[in-house]
GROMACS .gro file of N, CA and C in nm:
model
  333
    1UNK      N    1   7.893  -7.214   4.925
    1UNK     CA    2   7.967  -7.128   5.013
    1UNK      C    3   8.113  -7.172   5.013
    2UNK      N    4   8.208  -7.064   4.991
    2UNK     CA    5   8.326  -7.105   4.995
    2UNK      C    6   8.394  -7.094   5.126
    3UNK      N    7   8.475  -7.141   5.182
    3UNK     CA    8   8.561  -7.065   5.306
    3UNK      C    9   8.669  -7.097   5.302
    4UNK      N   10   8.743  -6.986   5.331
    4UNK     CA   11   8.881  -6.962   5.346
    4UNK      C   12   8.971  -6.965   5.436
    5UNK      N   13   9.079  -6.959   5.443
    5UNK     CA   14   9.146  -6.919   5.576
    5UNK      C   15   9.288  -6.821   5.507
    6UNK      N   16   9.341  -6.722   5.576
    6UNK     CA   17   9.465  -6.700   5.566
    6UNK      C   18   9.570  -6.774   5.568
    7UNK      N   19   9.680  -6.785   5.483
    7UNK     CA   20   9.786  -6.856   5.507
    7UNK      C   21   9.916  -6.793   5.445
    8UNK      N   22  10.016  -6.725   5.569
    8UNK     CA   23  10.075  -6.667   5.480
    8UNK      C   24  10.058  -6.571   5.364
    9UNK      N   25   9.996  -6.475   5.356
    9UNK     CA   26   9.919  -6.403   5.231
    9UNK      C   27   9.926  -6.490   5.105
   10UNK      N   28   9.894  -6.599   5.161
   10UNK     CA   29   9.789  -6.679   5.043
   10UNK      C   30   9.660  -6.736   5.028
   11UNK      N   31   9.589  -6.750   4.986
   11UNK     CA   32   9.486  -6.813   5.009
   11UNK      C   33   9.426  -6.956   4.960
   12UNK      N   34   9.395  -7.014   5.035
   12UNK     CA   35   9.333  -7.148   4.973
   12UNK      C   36   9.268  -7.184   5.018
   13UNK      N   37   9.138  -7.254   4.963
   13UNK     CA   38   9.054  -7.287   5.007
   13UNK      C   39   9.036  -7.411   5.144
   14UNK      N   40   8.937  -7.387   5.247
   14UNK     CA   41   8.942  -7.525   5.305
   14UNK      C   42   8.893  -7.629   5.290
   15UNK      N   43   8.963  -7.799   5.358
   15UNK     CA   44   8.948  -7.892   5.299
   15UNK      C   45   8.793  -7.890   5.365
   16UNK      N   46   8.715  -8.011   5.304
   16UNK     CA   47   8.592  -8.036   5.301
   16UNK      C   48   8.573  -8.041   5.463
   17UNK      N   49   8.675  -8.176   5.530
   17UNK     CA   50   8.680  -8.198   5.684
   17UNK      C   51   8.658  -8.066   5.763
   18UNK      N   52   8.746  -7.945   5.703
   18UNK     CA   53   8.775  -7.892   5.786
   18UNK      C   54   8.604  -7.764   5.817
   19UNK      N   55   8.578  -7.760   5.677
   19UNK     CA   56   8.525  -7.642   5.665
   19UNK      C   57   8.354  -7.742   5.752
   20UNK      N   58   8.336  -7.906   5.750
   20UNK     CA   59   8.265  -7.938   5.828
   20UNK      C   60   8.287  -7.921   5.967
   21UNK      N   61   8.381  -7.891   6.010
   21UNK     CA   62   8.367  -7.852   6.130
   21UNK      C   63   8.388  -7.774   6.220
   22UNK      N   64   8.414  -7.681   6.101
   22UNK     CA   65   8.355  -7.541   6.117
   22UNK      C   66   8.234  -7.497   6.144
   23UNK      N   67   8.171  -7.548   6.068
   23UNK     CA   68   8.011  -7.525   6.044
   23UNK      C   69   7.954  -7.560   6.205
   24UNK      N   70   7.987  -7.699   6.216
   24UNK     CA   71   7.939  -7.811   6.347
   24UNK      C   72   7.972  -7.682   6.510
   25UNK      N   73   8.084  -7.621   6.486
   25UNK     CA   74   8.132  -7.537   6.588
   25UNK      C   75   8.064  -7.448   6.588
   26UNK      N   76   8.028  -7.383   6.457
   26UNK     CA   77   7.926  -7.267   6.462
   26UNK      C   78   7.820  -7.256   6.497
   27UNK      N   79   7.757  -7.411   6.488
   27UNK     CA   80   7.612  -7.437   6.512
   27UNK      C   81   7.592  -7.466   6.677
   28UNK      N   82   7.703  -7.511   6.726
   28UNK     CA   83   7.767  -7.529   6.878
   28UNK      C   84   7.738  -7.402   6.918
   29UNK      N   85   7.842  -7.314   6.866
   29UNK     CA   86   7.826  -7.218   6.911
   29UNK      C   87   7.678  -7.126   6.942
   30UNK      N   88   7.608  -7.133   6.854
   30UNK     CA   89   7.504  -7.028   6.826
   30UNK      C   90   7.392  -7.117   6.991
   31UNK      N   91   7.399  -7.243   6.926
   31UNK     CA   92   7.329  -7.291   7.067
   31UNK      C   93   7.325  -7.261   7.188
   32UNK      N   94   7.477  -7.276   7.227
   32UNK     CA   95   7.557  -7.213   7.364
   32UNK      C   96   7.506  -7.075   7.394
   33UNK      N   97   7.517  -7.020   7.268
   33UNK     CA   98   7.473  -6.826   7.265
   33UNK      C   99   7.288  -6.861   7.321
   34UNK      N  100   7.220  -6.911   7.252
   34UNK     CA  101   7.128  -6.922   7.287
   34UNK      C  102   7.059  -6.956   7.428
   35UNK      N  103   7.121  -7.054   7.493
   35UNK     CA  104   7.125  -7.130   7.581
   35UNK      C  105   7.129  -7.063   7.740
   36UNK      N  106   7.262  -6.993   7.693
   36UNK     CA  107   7.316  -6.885   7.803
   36UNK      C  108   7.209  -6.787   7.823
   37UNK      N  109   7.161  -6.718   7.727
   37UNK     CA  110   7.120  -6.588   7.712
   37UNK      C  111   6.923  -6.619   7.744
   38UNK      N  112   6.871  -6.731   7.751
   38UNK     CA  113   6.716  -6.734   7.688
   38UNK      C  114   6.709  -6.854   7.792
   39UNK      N  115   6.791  -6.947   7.845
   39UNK     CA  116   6.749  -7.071   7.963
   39UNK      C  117   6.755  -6.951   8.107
   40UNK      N  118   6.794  -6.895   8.159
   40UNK     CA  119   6.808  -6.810   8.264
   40UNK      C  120   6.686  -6.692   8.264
   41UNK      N  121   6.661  -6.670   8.143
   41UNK     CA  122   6.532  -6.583   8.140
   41UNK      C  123   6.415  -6.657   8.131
   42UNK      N  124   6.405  -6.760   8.065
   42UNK     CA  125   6.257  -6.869   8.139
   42UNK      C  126   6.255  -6.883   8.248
   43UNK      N  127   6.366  -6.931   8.283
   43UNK     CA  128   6.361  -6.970   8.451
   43UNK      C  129   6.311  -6.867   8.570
   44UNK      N  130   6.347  -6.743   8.513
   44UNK     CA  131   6.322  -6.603   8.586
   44UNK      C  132   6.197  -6.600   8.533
   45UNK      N  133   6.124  -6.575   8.447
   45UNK     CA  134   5.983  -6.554   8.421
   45UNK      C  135   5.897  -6.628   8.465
   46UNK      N  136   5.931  -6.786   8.453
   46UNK     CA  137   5.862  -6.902   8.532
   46UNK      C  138   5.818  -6.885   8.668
   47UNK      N  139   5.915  -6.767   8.736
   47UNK     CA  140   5.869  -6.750   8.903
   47UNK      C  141   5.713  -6.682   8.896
   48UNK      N  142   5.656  -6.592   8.770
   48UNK     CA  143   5.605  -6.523   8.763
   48UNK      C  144   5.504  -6.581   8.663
   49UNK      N  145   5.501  -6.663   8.537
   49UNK     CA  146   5.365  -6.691   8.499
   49UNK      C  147   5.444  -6.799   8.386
   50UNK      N  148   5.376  -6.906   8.380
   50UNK     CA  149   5.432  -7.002   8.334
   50UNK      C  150   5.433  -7.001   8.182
   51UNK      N  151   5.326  -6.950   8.169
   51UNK     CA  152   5.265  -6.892   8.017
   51UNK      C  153   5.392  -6.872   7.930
   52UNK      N  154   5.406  -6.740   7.994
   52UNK     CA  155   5.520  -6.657   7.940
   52UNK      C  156   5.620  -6.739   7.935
   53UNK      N  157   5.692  -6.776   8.027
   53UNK     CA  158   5.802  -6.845   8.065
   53UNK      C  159   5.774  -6.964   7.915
   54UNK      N  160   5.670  -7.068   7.879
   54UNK     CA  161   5.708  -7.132   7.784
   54UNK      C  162   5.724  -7.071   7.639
   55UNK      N  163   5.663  -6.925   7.647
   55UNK     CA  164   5.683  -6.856   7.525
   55UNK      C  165   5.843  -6.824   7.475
   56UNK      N  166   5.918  -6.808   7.634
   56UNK     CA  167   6.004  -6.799   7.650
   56UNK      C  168   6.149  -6.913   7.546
   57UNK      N  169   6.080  -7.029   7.584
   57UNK     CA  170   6.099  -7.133   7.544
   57UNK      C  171   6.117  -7.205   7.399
   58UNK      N  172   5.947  -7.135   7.326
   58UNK     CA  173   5.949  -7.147   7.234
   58UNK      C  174   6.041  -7.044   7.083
   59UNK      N  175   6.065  -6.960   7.177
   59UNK     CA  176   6.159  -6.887   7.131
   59UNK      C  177   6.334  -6.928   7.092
   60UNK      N  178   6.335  -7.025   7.201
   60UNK     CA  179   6.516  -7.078   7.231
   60UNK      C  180   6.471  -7.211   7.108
   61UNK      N  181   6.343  -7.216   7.129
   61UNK     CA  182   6.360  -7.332   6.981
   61UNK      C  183   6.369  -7.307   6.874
   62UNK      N  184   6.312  -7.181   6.842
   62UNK     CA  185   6.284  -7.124   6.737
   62UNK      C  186   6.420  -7.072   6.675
   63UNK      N  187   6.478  -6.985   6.758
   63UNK     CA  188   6.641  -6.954   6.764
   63UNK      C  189   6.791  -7.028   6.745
   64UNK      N  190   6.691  -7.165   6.781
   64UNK     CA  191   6.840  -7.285   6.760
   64UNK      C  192   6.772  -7.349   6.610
   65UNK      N  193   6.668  -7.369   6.576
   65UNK     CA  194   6.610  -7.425   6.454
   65UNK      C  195   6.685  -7.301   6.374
   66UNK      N  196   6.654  -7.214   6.382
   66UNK     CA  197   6.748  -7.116   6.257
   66UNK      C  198   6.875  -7.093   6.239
   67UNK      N  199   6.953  -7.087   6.353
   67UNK     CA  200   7.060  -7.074   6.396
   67UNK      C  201   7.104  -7.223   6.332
   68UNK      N  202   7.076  -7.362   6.328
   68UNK     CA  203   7.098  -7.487   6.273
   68UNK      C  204   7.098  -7.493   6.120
   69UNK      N  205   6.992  -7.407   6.066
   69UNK     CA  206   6.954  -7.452   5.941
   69UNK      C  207   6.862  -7.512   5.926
   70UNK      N  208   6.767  -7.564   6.046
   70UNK     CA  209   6.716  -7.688   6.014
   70UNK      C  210   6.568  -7.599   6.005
   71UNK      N  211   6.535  -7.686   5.880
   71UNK     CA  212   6.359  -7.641   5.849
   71UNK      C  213   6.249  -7.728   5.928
   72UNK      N  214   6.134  -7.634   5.953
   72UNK     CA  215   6.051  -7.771   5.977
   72UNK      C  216   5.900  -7.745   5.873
   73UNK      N  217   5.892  -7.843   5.869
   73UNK     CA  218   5.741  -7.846   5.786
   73UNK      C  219   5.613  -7.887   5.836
   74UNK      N  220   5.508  -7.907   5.872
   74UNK     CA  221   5.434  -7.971   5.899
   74UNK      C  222   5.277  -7.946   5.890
   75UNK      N  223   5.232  -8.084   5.896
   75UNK     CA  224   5.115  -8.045   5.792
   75UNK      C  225   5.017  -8.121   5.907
   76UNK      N  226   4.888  -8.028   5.973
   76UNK     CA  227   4.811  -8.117   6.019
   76UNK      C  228   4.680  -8.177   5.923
   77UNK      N  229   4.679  -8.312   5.947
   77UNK     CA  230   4.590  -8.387   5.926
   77UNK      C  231   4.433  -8.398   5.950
   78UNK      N  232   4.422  -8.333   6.119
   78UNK     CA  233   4.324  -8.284   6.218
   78UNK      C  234   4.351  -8.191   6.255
   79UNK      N  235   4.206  -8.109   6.301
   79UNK     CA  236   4.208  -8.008   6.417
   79UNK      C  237   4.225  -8.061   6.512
   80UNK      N  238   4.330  -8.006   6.626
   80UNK     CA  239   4.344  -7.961   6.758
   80UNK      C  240   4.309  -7.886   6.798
   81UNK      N  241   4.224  -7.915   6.944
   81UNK     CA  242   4.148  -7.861   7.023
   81UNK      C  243   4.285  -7.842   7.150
   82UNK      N  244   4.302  -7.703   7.144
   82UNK     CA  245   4.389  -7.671   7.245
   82UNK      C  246   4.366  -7.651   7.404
   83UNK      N  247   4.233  -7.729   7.433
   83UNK     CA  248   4.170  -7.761   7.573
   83UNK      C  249   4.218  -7.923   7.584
   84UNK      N  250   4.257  -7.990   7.507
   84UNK     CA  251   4.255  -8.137   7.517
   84UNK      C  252   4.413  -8.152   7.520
   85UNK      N  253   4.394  -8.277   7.637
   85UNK     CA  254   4.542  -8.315   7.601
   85UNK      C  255   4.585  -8.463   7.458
   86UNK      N  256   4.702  -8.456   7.459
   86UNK     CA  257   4.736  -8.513   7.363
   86UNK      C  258   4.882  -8.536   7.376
   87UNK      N  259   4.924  -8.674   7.294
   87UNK     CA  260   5.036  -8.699   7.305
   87UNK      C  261   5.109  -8.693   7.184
   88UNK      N  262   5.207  -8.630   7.193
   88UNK     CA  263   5.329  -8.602   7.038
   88UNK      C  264   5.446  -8.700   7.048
   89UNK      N  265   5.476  -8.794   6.965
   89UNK     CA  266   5.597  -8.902   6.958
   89UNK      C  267   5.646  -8.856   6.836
   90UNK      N  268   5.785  -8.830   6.842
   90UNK     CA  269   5.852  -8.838   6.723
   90UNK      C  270   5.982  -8.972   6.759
   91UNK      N  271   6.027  -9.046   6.640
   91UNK     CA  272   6.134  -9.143   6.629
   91UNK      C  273   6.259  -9.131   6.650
   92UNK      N  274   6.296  -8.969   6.697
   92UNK     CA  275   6.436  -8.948   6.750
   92UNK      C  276   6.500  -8.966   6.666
   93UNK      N  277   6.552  -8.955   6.543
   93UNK     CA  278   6.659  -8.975   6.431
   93UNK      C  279   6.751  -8.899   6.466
   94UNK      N  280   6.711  -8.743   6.498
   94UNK     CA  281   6.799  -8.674   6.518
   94UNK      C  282   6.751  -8.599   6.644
   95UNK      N  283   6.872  -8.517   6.735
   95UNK     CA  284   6.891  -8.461   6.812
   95UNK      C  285   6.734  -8.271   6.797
   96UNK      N  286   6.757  -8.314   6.666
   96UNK     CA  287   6.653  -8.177   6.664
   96UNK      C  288   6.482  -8.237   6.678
   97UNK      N  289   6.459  -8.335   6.669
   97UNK     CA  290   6.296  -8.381   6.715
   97UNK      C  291   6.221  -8.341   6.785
   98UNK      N  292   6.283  -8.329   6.917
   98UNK     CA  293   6.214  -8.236   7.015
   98UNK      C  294   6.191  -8.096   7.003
   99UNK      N  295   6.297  -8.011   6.912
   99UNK     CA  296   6.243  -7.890   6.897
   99UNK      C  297   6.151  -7.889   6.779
  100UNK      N  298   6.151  -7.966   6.704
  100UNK     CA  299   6.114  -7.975   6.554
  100UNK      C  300   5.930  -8.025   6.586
  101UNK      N  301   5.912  -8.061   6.724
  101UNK     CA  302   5.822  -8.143   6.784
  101UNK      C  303   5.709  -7.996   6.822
  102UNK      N  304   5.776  -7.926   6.885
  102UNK     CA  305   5.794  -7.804   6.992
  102UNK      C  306   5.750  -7.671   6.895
  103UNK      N  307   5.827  -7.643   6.791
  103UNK     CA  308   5.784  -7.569   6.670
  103UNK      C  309   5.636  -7.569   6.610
  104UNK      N  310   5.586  -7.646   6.561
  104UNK     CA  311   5.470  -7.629   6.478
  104UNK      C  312   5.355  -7.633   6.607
  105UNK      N  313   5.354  -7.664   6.674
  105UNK     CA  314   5.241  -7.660   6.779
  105UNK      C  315   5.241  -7.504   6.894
  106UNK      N  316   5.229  -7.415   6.896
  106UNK     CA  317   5.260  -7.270   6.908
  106UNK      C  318   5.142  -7.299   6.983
  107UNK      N  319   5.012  -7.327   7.009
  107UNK     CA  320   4.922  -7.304   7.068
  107UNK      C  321   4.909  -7.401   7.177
  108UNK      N  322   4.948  -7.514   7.188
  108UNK     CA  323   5.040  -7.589   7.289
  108UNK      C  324   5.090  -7.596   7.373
  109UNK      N  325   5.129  -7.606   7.531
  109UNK     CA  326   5.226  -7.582   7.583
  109UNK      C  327   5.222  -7.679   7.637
  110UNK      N  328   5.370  -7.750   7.570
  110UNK     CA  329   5.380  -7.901   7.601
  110UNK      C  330   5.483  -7.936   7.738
  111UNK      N  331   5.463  -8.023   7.869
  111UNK     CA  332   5.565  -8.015   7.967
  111UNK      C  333   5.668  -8.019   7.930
   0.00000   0.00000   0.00000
């Protein structure tokens, strides 16, 4: 992907720095968009059935995982019995774990 900016009706490309943080703002951004628009509507549905309300949820993850770029993969090992509880640890490397945590388990509804 290239990006540009105007300059003077010229064009040149941007430097590497810049066009990173571009990207970083965009991904800011899309969150914020998310955030605003999908945390206020759980909260409102939550008065009414909790269900929904985390579907709600799984949606704002789903929406910032794409909106990021970020893929997730995952492969179970075992069946889960979605009557049982269970505990999910991920190592925190990055800021996306918890949604990345939150994603593949759809039948779930984790506190």
């Amino acid at each position: 992907m290239c990006v540009h900016r105007v300059d003077y009706l010229r064009c040149r490309p941007l430097s590497s720095k810049a066009s990173f943080i571009l990207v970083n703002l965009t991904k800011l951004a899309i969150v914020a968009l998310n955030t605003v628009v999908l945390g206020p509507m759980a909260v409102a549905v939550a008065t009414f059935d909790e269900r929904a309300s985390y579907r709600v949820c799984q949606l704002w993850v789903w929406a910032n995982l794409v909106g990021c770029g970020v893929r997730v993969h995952a492969h179970r090992l075992a069946t889960l019995d979605s009557n049982r509880a269970y505990v999910f640890m991920s190592n925190h490397v990055r800021h996306y774990d918890v949604l990345a945590a939150v994603a593949p388990l759809e039948e779930f509804q984790l506190p």
